[in-house]
Amino acid sequence: MLENKDQNKTSLAQLGEFGLIDHITKNFNFHQKSTLKGIGDDAAVLDFKSKKAVLTTDLLVEGVHFDLSYMPLKHLGYKAVVVNLSDVCAMNAVPTQITVSIAVSNRFPLEAIEELYEGIRLACEFYKVDLVGGDTTSSTTGLMLSVTAVGEVTKEDVVYRSGAQENDLLIVSGDIGAAYMGLQILEREKQVFLVNPQNQPDLDDYTYIIERQLKPEARTDIKELLSNLDIKPTSMIDVSDGISSEIMHLCKASDVGCNLFEDKLPLDPQFINVCEEFNLDSTTIAINGGEDYELLFTIKMEDFDKIKGNPHFSIIGHMTPKSEGIHLITRENTKIPMKAQGWNALEEE
Ligand code: ADP
Ligand code: MG
């Protein structure tokens, strides 16, 4: 076992597994009526009455999904919860509980795990979800973090990827691409820092895009926004890999094609400026970037009047017969076949 070199830090071995679990979970409150039993037994007990439960999980591995040199542990904890809640929202469900499993090496002192769980706790408080369990184990090298989220939804409200029809409108919430450019800035500053550790980065011009990368939010507000407009999406997905890849998923599951309009893409001015600074085409980044955690969905054409001009949503395209394929219609009105360049978890770099 590795020696803990920093005497001001508490080694995990001192606490033991059960001491650690008690310590990191003691500050969590419950918010949900559906939580009958949380941490402390062999399993949690949940009661959704007449509603359906949705369940989703994600595994994050150090060096593959996150880099602790610019991702503070608190942000990592927060983001790990958010990405799962986003998947629950993409089913048009309300997130209610999470479990968190971690594998940690002795490289991490207790204080690091406390920071990670502070981020998880903040997300639980903000989104009113309950931490109801998890698992704790050791790892030989890096940190691994797995979050599972549970949500509730009525049978009538649930939305799948497969419900889009020809002529449906394609909508995205918020704006896209910023999280990817935030990562480019963080990577650049890391290289600058490695060359000259005295160099203090000036990140004032990049606050929005960095926040989109380090502290994304799940669109738990969309379900209510749409229900207040009296709109039920016909299909929905969250934007984790970039909208080109997400559009492919919707089209494949729904057996339709799609026309996406370049001039309709919602881009933040800071995102556009940074693309120019990096000499990158903002459209290419916006559709392939990913990690925006916005919701991409289709609605019936007849709902157009209910959503047009709404500041939360942009109408960016429409679905076509499958035989017409999937295209980007550029500002010059040329039709470019779209390929999913979204991040592929199993692809070699
Ligand atoms: P078991 O041996 O039955 O798997 P554990 O001793 O691993 O139980 O866990 C005891 C309790 O603490 C369980 O309720 C479990 O869900 C919870 N728990 C364990 N690790 C974590 C963790 N990292 N975060 C949150 N809850 C945890
Ligand atoms: Mg266990």
Short mmCIF file of C-alpha atoms and ligand atoms in Angstrom, two decimals:
data_model
loop_
_atom_site.label_atom_id
_atom_site.label_comp_id
_atom_site.label_asym_id
_atom_site.label_seq_id
_atom_site.Cartn_x
_atom_site.Cartn_y
_atom_site.Cartn_z
CA MET A 1 0.00 0.00 0.00
CA LEU A 2 1.09 3.52 -0.69
CA GLU A 3 2.23 5.71 2.13
CA ASN A 4 0.18 8.88 2.59
CA LYS A 5 2.88 11.54 2.25
CA ASP A 6 0.85 14.57 3.24
CA GLN A 7 0.62 14.49 7.03
CA ASN A 8 -2.24 17.03 7.02
CA LYS A 9 -4.43 14.66 5.07
CA THR A 10 -6.29 11.69 6.46
CA SER A 11 -5.61 8.36 4.78
CA LEU A 12 -8.60 6.27 3.76
CA ALA A 13 -7.07 3.23 5.46
CA GLN A 14 -7.40 5.00 8.84
CA LEU A 15 -11.18 5.13 8.51
CA GLY A 16 -11.91 1.76 6.99
CA GLU A 17 -14.70 1.08 4.51
CA PHE A 18 -17.64 1.42 6.87
CA GLY A 19 -16.23 4.49 8.59
CA LEU A 20 -15.76 6.06 5.19
CA ILE A 21 -19.33 5.28 4.04
CA ASP A 22 -20.78 6.72 7.26
CA HIS A 23 -18.60 9.78 7.03
CA ILE A 24 -19.38 10.69 3.42
CA THR A 25 -23.11 10.00 3.51
CA LYS A 26 -24.05 11.60 6.83
CA ASN A 27 -24.80 15.09 5.44
CA PHE A 28 -27.41 13.99 2.92
CA ASN A 29 -31.10 14.87 3.37
CA PHE A 30 -34.13 13.22 1.80
CA HIS A 31 -36.55 15.16 -0.40
CA GLN A 32 -38.69 12.51 -2.05
CA LYS A 33 -41.81 10.83 -0.68
CA SER A 34 -40.99 7.82 -2.84
CA THR A 35 -37.86 7.08 -0.76
CA LEU A 36 -39.00 4.59 1.89
CA LYS A 37 -35.53 3.36 2.82
CA GLY A 38 -32.21 4.87 1.78
CA ILE A 39 -28.69 4.04 2.91
CA GLY A 40 -28.11 1.57 5.73
CA ASP A 41 -29.77 -1.68 4.74
CA ASP A 42 -28.91 -4.23 2.10
CA ALA A 43 -30.97 -2.35 -0.47
CA ALA A 44 -33.01 0.84 -0.78
CA VAL A 45 -36.82 0.65 -0.94
CA LEU A 46 -38.74 2.97 -3.27
CA ASP A 47 -42.47 3.42 -3.81
CA PHE A 48 -43.73 5.08 -6.99
CA LYS A 49 -47.41 4.26 -6.45
CA SER A 50 -49.08 4.44 -9.87
CA LYS A 51 -46.07 5.94 -11.63
CA LYS A 52 -43.44 4.09 -13.64
CA ALA A 53 -39.78 4.03 -12.59
CA VAL A 54 -37.03 4.91 -15.10
CA LEU A 55 -33.47 3.86 -14.41
CA THR A 56 -30.18 4.90 -15.97
CA THR A 57 -26.50 4.53 -15.15
CA ASP A 58 -23.13 5.95 -16.19
CA LEU A 59 -19.56 4.97 -15.43
CA LEU A 60 -16.80 7.61 -15.35
CA VAL A 61 -13.14 6.61 -15.42
CA GLU A 62 -10.22 8.90 -14.59
CA GLY A 63 -8.08 9.62 -17.64
CA VAL A 64 -10.87 8.52 -19.98
CA HIS A 65 -13.84 10.68 -18.98
CA PHE A 66 -12.25 13.26 -16.74
CA ASP A 67 -8.88 14.81 -15.97
CA LEU A 68 -8.39 15.87 -12.37
CA SER A 69 -5.73 18.40 -13.33
CA TYR A 70 -8.45 20.84 -14.39
CA MET A 71 -11.63 19.20 -13.14
CA PRO A 72 -11.97 19.89 -9.39
CA LEU A 73 -13.39 16.87 -7.53
CA LYS A 74 -16.40 18.87 -6.36
CA HIS A 75 -17.28 19.68 -9.96
CA LEU A 76 -16.73 16.07 -10.95
CA GLY A 77 -19.20 14.91 -8.28
CA TYR A 78 -21.76 17.47 -9.39
CA LYS A 79 -21.35 16.67 -13.08
CA ALA A 80 -21.51 12.89 -12.53
CA VAL A 81 -24.96 13.37 -10.98
CA VAL A 82 -26.10 15.87 -13.63
CA VAL A 83 -25.29 13.64 -16.62
CA ASN A 84 -27.51 10.92 -15.16
CA LEU A 85 -30.35 13.28 -14.28
CA SER A 86 -30.15 14.53 -17.86
CA ASP A 87 -30.85 10.99 -19.11
CA VAL A 88 -33.87 10.76 -16.82
CA CYS A 89 -35.14 14.11 -18.18
CA ALA A 90 -34.72 12.80 -21.72
CA MET A 91 -37.43 10.23 -20.93
CA ASN A 92 -39.68 13.15 -19.87
CA ALA A 93 -39.41 11.81 -16.31
CA VAL A 94 -38.65 13.50 -12.97
CA PRO A 95 -35.40 12.35 -11.30
CA THR A 96 -35.93 11.20 -7.72
CA GLN A 97 -33.06 9.04 -6.41
CA ILE A 98 -29.43 8.23 -7.18
CA THR A 99 -26.86 5.68 -6.08
CA VAL A 100 -23.13 6.41 -6.24
CA SER A 101 -20.38 3.80 -6.49
CA ILE A 102 -16.72 4.66 -6.23
CA ALA A 103 -13.42 2.84 -6.64
CA VAL A 104 -10.54 4.84 -5.14
CA SER A 105 -6.83 4.31 -4.79
CA ASN A 106 -4.85 5.27 -1.70
CA ARG A 107 -3.54 8.22 -3.70
CA PHE A 108 -6.72 9.96 -2.58
CA PRO A 109 -6.94 11.18 1.01
CA LEU A 110 -10.27 11.40 2.82
CA GLU A 111 -10.37 15.14 2.08
CA ALA A 112 -10.51 14.41 -1.67
CA ILE A 113 -13.47 12.05 -1.25
CA GLU A 114 -15.17 14.65 0.94
CA GLU A 115 -14.81 17.16 -1.86
CA LEU A 116 -16.24 14.72 -4.39
CA TYR A 117 -19.24 14.03 -2.14
CA GLU A 118 -19.74 17.74 -1.50
CA GLY A 119 -20.33 18.12 -5.25
CA ILE A 120 -22.71 15.15 -5.20
CA ARG A 121 -24.53 16.63 -2.19
CA LEU A 122 -24.91 20.03 -3.88
CA ALA A 123 -26.46 18.37 -6.93
CA CYS A 124 -28.82 16.34 -4.68
CA GLU A 125 -29.92 19.52 -2.90
CA PHE A 126 -30.33 21.55 -6.09
CA TYR A 127 -32.30 18.88 -7.96
CA LYS A 128 -34.05 17.48 -4.87
CA VAL A 129 -32.91 13.92 -5.46
CA ASP A 130 -32.07 11.45 -2.69
CA LEU A 131 -28.82 9.51 -2.38
CA VAL A 132 -30.14 6.05 -1.46
CA GLY A 133 -27.11 3.80 -1.80
CA GLY A 134 -23.90 2.90 -3.52
CA ASP A 135 -20.78 0.85 -3.20
CA THR A 136 -17.23 1.62 -2.09
CA THR A 137 -14.18 -0.29 -3.15
CA SER A 138 -10.47 0.23 -3.78
CA SER A 139 -8.70 0.63 -7.08
CA THR A 140 -5.02 0.17 -7.88
CA THR A 141 -4.60 3.44 -9.75
CA GLY A 142 -7.21 6.02 -10.64
CA LEU A 143 -10.66 7.01 -9.54
CA MET A 144 -13.79 5.41 -10.94
CA LEU A 145 -17.21 6.79 -10.30
CA SER A 146 -20.53 5.28 -11.25
CA VAL A 147 -23.85 7.02 -10.72
CA THR A 148 -27.25 5.42 -11.21
CA ALA A 149 -30.33 7.63 -11.32
CA VAL A 150 -33.96 6.69 -10.82
CA GLY A 151 -36.90 8.81 -11.91
CA GLU A 152 -40.67 8.69 -12.01
CA VAL A 153 -43.09 9.30 -14.85
CA THR A 154 -46.67 8.42 -15.72
CA LYS A 155 -47.24 5.96 -18.54
CA GLU A 156 -48.87 8.78 -20.56
CA ASP A 157 -45.93 11.18 -20.17
CA VAL A 158 -43.00 8.92 -21.00
CA VAL A 159 -41.20 9.83 -24.26
CA TYR A 160 -38.98 7.45 -26.23
CA ARG A 161 -36.46 8.03 -29.00
CA SER A 162 -38.69 6.09 -31.35
CA GLY A 163 -41.79 8.30 -31.64
CA ALA A 164 -40.76 10.87 -34.27
CA GLN A 165 -42.82 11.03 -37.47
CA GLU A 166 -42.31 12.62 -40.88
CA ASN A 167 -42.93 16.40 -40.78
CA ASP A 168 -42.40 16.64 -37.02
CA LEU A 169 -40.38 19.71 -35.99
CA LEU A 170 -36.94 19.22 -34.43
CA ILE A 171 -36.29 21.39 -31.37
CA VAL A 172 -33.35 21.90 -29.04
CA SER A 173 -33.35 23.65 -25.67
CA GLY A 174 -30.76 26.28 -24.69
CA ASP A 175 -27.62 26.60 -26.80
CA ILE A 176 -25.08 24.06 -28.03
CA GLY A 177 -21.34 23.66 -28.55
CA ALA A 178 -20.14 25.73 -25.59
CA ALA A 179 -19.12 22.80 -23.37
CA TYR A 180 -16.77 21.48 -26.05
CA MET A 181 -15.04 24.83 -26.48
CA GLY A 182 -14.82 25.15 -22.69
CA LEU A 183 -12.84 21.91 -22.71
CA GLN A 184 -10.55 23.27 -25.45
CA ILE A 185 -9.79 26.31 -23.28
CA LEU A 186 -9.09 24.14 -20.21
CA GLU A 187 -6.80 21.84 -22.26
CA ARG A 188 -4.94 24.85 -23.62
CA GLU A 189 -4.46 26.39 -20.19
CA LYS A 190 -3.23 23.05 -18.85
CA GLN A 191 -0.50 22.96 -21.53
CA VAL A 192 0.46 26.57 -20.75
CA PHE A 193 0.62 25.70 -17.05
CA LEU A 194 2.80 22.63 -17.70
CA VAL A 195 5.30 24.83 -19.54
CA ASN A 196 5.19 27.65 -17.00
CA PRO A 197 3.52 26.93 -13.63
CA GLN A 198 3.89 30.61 -12.64
CA ASN A 199 1.50 31.58 -15.40
CA GLN A 200 -1.91 32.49 -13.97
CA PRO A 201 -4.53 31.95 -16.63
CA ASP A 202 -6.86 34.85 -17.41
CA LEU A 203 -10.17 33.14 -18.11
CA ASP A 204 -12.51 36.16 -17.92
CA ASP A 205 -13.46 35.95 -21.61
CA TYR A 206 -14.34 32.28 -21.26
CA THR A 207 -16.50 32.09 -18.14
CA TYR A 208 -19.68 30.86 -19.84
CA ILE A 209 -18.09 28.13 -21.94
CA ILE A 210 -15.92 26.89 -19.04
CA GLU A 211 -18.96 26.75 -16.79
CA ARG A 212 -20.79 24.74 -19.46
CA GLN A 213 -17.93 22.21 -19.31
CA LEU A 214 -17.23 22.11 -15.58
CA LYS A 215 -20.71 22.70 -14.19
CA PRO A 216 -23.36 21.61 -16.66
CA GLU A 217 -26.99 21.49 -15.54
CA ALA A 218 -29.70 18.95 -16.31
CA ARG A 219 -32.81 20.40 -17.95
CA THR A 220 -35.22 19.27 -15.26
CA ASP A 221 -37.29 22.37 -16.11
CA ILE A 222 -38.21 21.26 -19.64
CA LYS A 223 -40.90 18.74 -18.71
CA GLU A 224 -42.92 21.45 -16.98
CA LEU A 225 -42.18 24.12 -19.59
CA LEU A 226 -43.56 21.83 -22.30
CA SER A 227 -46.53 20.68 -20.29
CA ASN A 228 -47.45 24.34 -19.62
CA LEU A 229 -47.36 24.91 -23.40
CA ASP A 230 -49.57 21.85 -23.78
CA ILE A 231 -46.92 20.07 -25.85
CA LYS A 232 -45.88 16.44 -25.56
CA PRO A 233 -42.69 15.63 -27.49
CA THR A 234 -43.03 12.76 -29.96
CA SER A 235 -39.42 11.70 -29.36
CA MET A 236 -36.58 12.95 -27.15
CA ILE A 237 -32.89 12.47 -26.34
CA ASP A 238 -30.35 14.45 -24.34
CA VAL A 239 -27.32 16.02 -25.98
CA SER A 240 -24.32 14.20 -24.55
CA ASP A 241 -22.38 13.29 -27.71
CA GLY A 242 -23.34 16.21 -29.99
CA ILE A 243 -26.57 16.82 -31.89
CA SER A 244 -25.41 15.16 -35.13
CA SER A 245 -25.00 11.89 -33.26
CA GLU A 246 -28.24 12.43 -31.29
CA ILE A 247 -30.20 13.18 -34.49
CA MET A 248 -28.91 9.88 -35.92
CA HIS A 249 -30.22 8.09 -32.83
CA LEU A 250 -33.67 9.69 -33.10
CA CYS A 251 -33.86 8.99 -36.85
CA LYS A 252 -32.75 5.39 -36.49
CA ALA A 253 -35.12 4.64 -33.61
CA SER A 254 -38.04 6.43 -35.33
CA ASP A 255 -37.34 5.25 -38.88
CA VAL A 256 -37.33 8.76 -40.35
CA GLY A 257 -34.91 11.19 -42.01
CA CYS A 258 -34.12 14.77 -41.02
CA ASN A 259 -33.23 18.19 -42.39
CA LEU A 260 -31.23 20.32 -39.96
CA PHE A 261 -30.83 24.03 -40.76
CA GLU A 262 -27.44 25.61 -40.11
CA ASP A 263 -28.85 29.12 -39.69
CA LYS A 264 -31.21 27.97 -36.93
CA LEU A 265 -28.56 26.54 -34.58
CA PRO A 266 -28.61 28.33 -31.19
CA LEU A 267 -25.03 29.50 -30.52
CA ASP A 268 -23.85 31.68 -27.65
CA PRO A 269 -21.80 34.75 -28.73
CA GLN A 270 -18.91 33.69 -26.46
CA PHE A 271 -18.90 30.29 -28.16
CA ILE A 272 -18.74 31.93 -31.60
CA ASN A 273 -15.85 34.19 -30.52
CA VAL A 274 -13.81 31.30 -29.16
CA CYS A 275 -14.38 29.24 -32.32
CA GLU A 276 -12.96 32.18 -34.28
CA GLU A 277 -10.01 32.41 -31.90
CA PHE A 278 -9.27 28.70 -32.46
CA ASN A 279 -9.96 28.97 -36.19
CA LEU A 280 -12.70 26.36 -35.94
CA ASP A 281 -15.97 26.30 -37.83
CA SER A 282 -18.69 27.03 -35.28
CA THR A 283 -21.32 24.90 -37.07
CA THR A 284 -19.05 21.84 -37.11
CA ILE A 285 -18.31 22.25 -33.40
CA ALA A 286 -21.92 22.99 -32.48
CA ILE A 287 -23.24 19.82 -34.08
CA ASN A 288 -20.38 17.49 -33.11
CA GLY A 289 -19.22 18.92 -29.79
CA GLY A 290 -21.34 17.30 -27.13
CA GLU A 291 -21.67 17.46 -23.34
CA ASP A 292 -24.23 20.27 -23.62
CA TYR A 293 -26.87 18.26 -21.71
CA GLU A 294 -29.64 20.12 -23.49
CA LEU A 295 -32.71 18.22 -24.66
CA LEU A 296 -33.28 17.49 -28.35
CA PHE A 297 -36.83 16.52 -29.25
CA THR A 298 -39.49 16.44 -31.90
CA ILE A 299 -43.03 17.81 -31.77
CA LYS A 300 -45.99 17.64 -34.12
CA MET A 301 -46.08 20.36 -36.78
CA GLU A 302 -49.48 21.49 -35.47
CA ASP A 303 -47.78 22.53 -32.19
CA PHE A 304 -45.61 25.09 -34.03
CA ASP A 305 -47.59 28.13 -32.82
CA LYS A 306 -47.30 27.02 -29.20
CA ILE A 307 -43.49 27.03 -29.25
CA LYS A 308 -42.42 29.60 -31.87
CA GLY A 309 -40.52 32.56 -30.40
CA ASN A 310 -40.12 30.81 -27.03
CA PRO A 311 -36.71 31.86 -25.63
CA HIS A 312 -36.02 28.40 -24.14
CA PHE A 313 -36.31 26.57 -27.46
CA SER A 314 -35.01 26.74 -31.03
CA ILE A 315 -36.72 25.05 -33.96
CA ILE A 316 -33.71 23.72 -35.86
CA GLY A 317 -35.17 21.33 -38.42
CA HIS A 318 -37.84 18.85 -39.36
CA MET A 319 -38.16 15.14 -39.89
CA THR A 320 -38.50 13.71 -43.42
CA PRO A 321 -39.24 10.32 -44.95
CA LYS A 322 -36.42 7.92 -44.14
CA SER A 323 -35.57 7.59 -47.86
CA GLU A 324 -34.53 11.28 -47.94
CA GLY A 325 -31.71 10.65 -45.45
CA ILE A 326 -30.24 13.00 -42.86
CA HIS A 327 -28.91 16.36 -44.06
CA LEU A 328 -27.55 19.65 -42.90
CA ILE A 329 -28.96 22.51 -44.97
CA THR A 330 -26.26 25.20 -45.01
CA ARG A 331 -26.73 28.98 -45.04
CA GLU A 332 -25.97 28.85 -48.79
CA ASN A 333 -28.81 26.33 -49.13
CA THR A 334 -26.61 23.36 -50.00
CA LYS A 335 -27.55 19.95 -48.65
CA ILE A 336 -24.75 18.08 -46.87
CA PRO A 337 -25.28 14.47 -45.71
CA MET A 338 -24.68 14.29 -41.97
CA LYS A 339 -22.37 11.81 -40.35
CA ALA A 340 -22.30 11.13 -36.66
CA GLN A 341 -18.92 12.41 -35.57
CA GLY A 342 -20.02 12.36 -31.97
CA TRP A 343 -17.65 11.00 -29.44
CA ASN A 344 -17.54 7.20 -29.52
CA ALA A 345 -16.66 5.59 -26.21
CA LEU A 346 -14.98 2.60 -27.84
CA GLU A 347 -13.06 4.44 -30.56
CA GLU A 348 -9.27 4.58 -30.46
CA GLU A 349 -7.86 8.12 -30.35
P1 ADP B 1 -23.23 -4.44 1.10
O1 ADP B 1 -22.06 -5.10 1.70
O2 ADP B 1 -24.54 -5.04 1.43
O3 ADP B 1 -23.03 -4.15 -0.37
P2 ADP B 1 -22.15 -1.96 1.92
O4 ADP B 1 -21.45 -2.19 3.20
O5 ADP B 1 -21.36 -1.89 0.67
O6 ADP B 1 -23.32 -3.01 1.80
O7 ADP B 1 -22.97 -0.62 2.06
C1 ADP B 1 -23.70 -0.29 3.20
C2 ADP B 1 -24.70 0.79 2.88
O8 ADP B 1 -24.02 1.97 2.43
C3 ADP B 1 -25.65 0.42 1.75
O9 ADP B 1 -26.90 1.04 2.01
C4 ADP B 1 -25.00 1.03 0.54
O10 ADP B 1 -25.94 1.28 -0.47
C5 ADP B 1 -24.39 2.28 1.12
N1 ADP B 1 -23.16 2.72 0.41
C6 ADP B 1 -22.02 2.02 0.27
N2 ADP B 1 -21.10 2.74 -0.39
C7 ADP B 1 -21.67 3.93 -0.70
C8 ADP B 1 -21.24 5.10 -1.38
N3 ADP B 1 -20.02 5.21 -1.92
N4 ADP B 1 -22.11 6.13 -1.50
C9 ADP B 1 -23.34 6.03 -0.99
N5 ADP B 1 -23.81 4.98 -0.32
C10 ADP B 1 -23.00 3.91 -0.16
MG MG B 2 -21.54 -3.04 -1.09
#
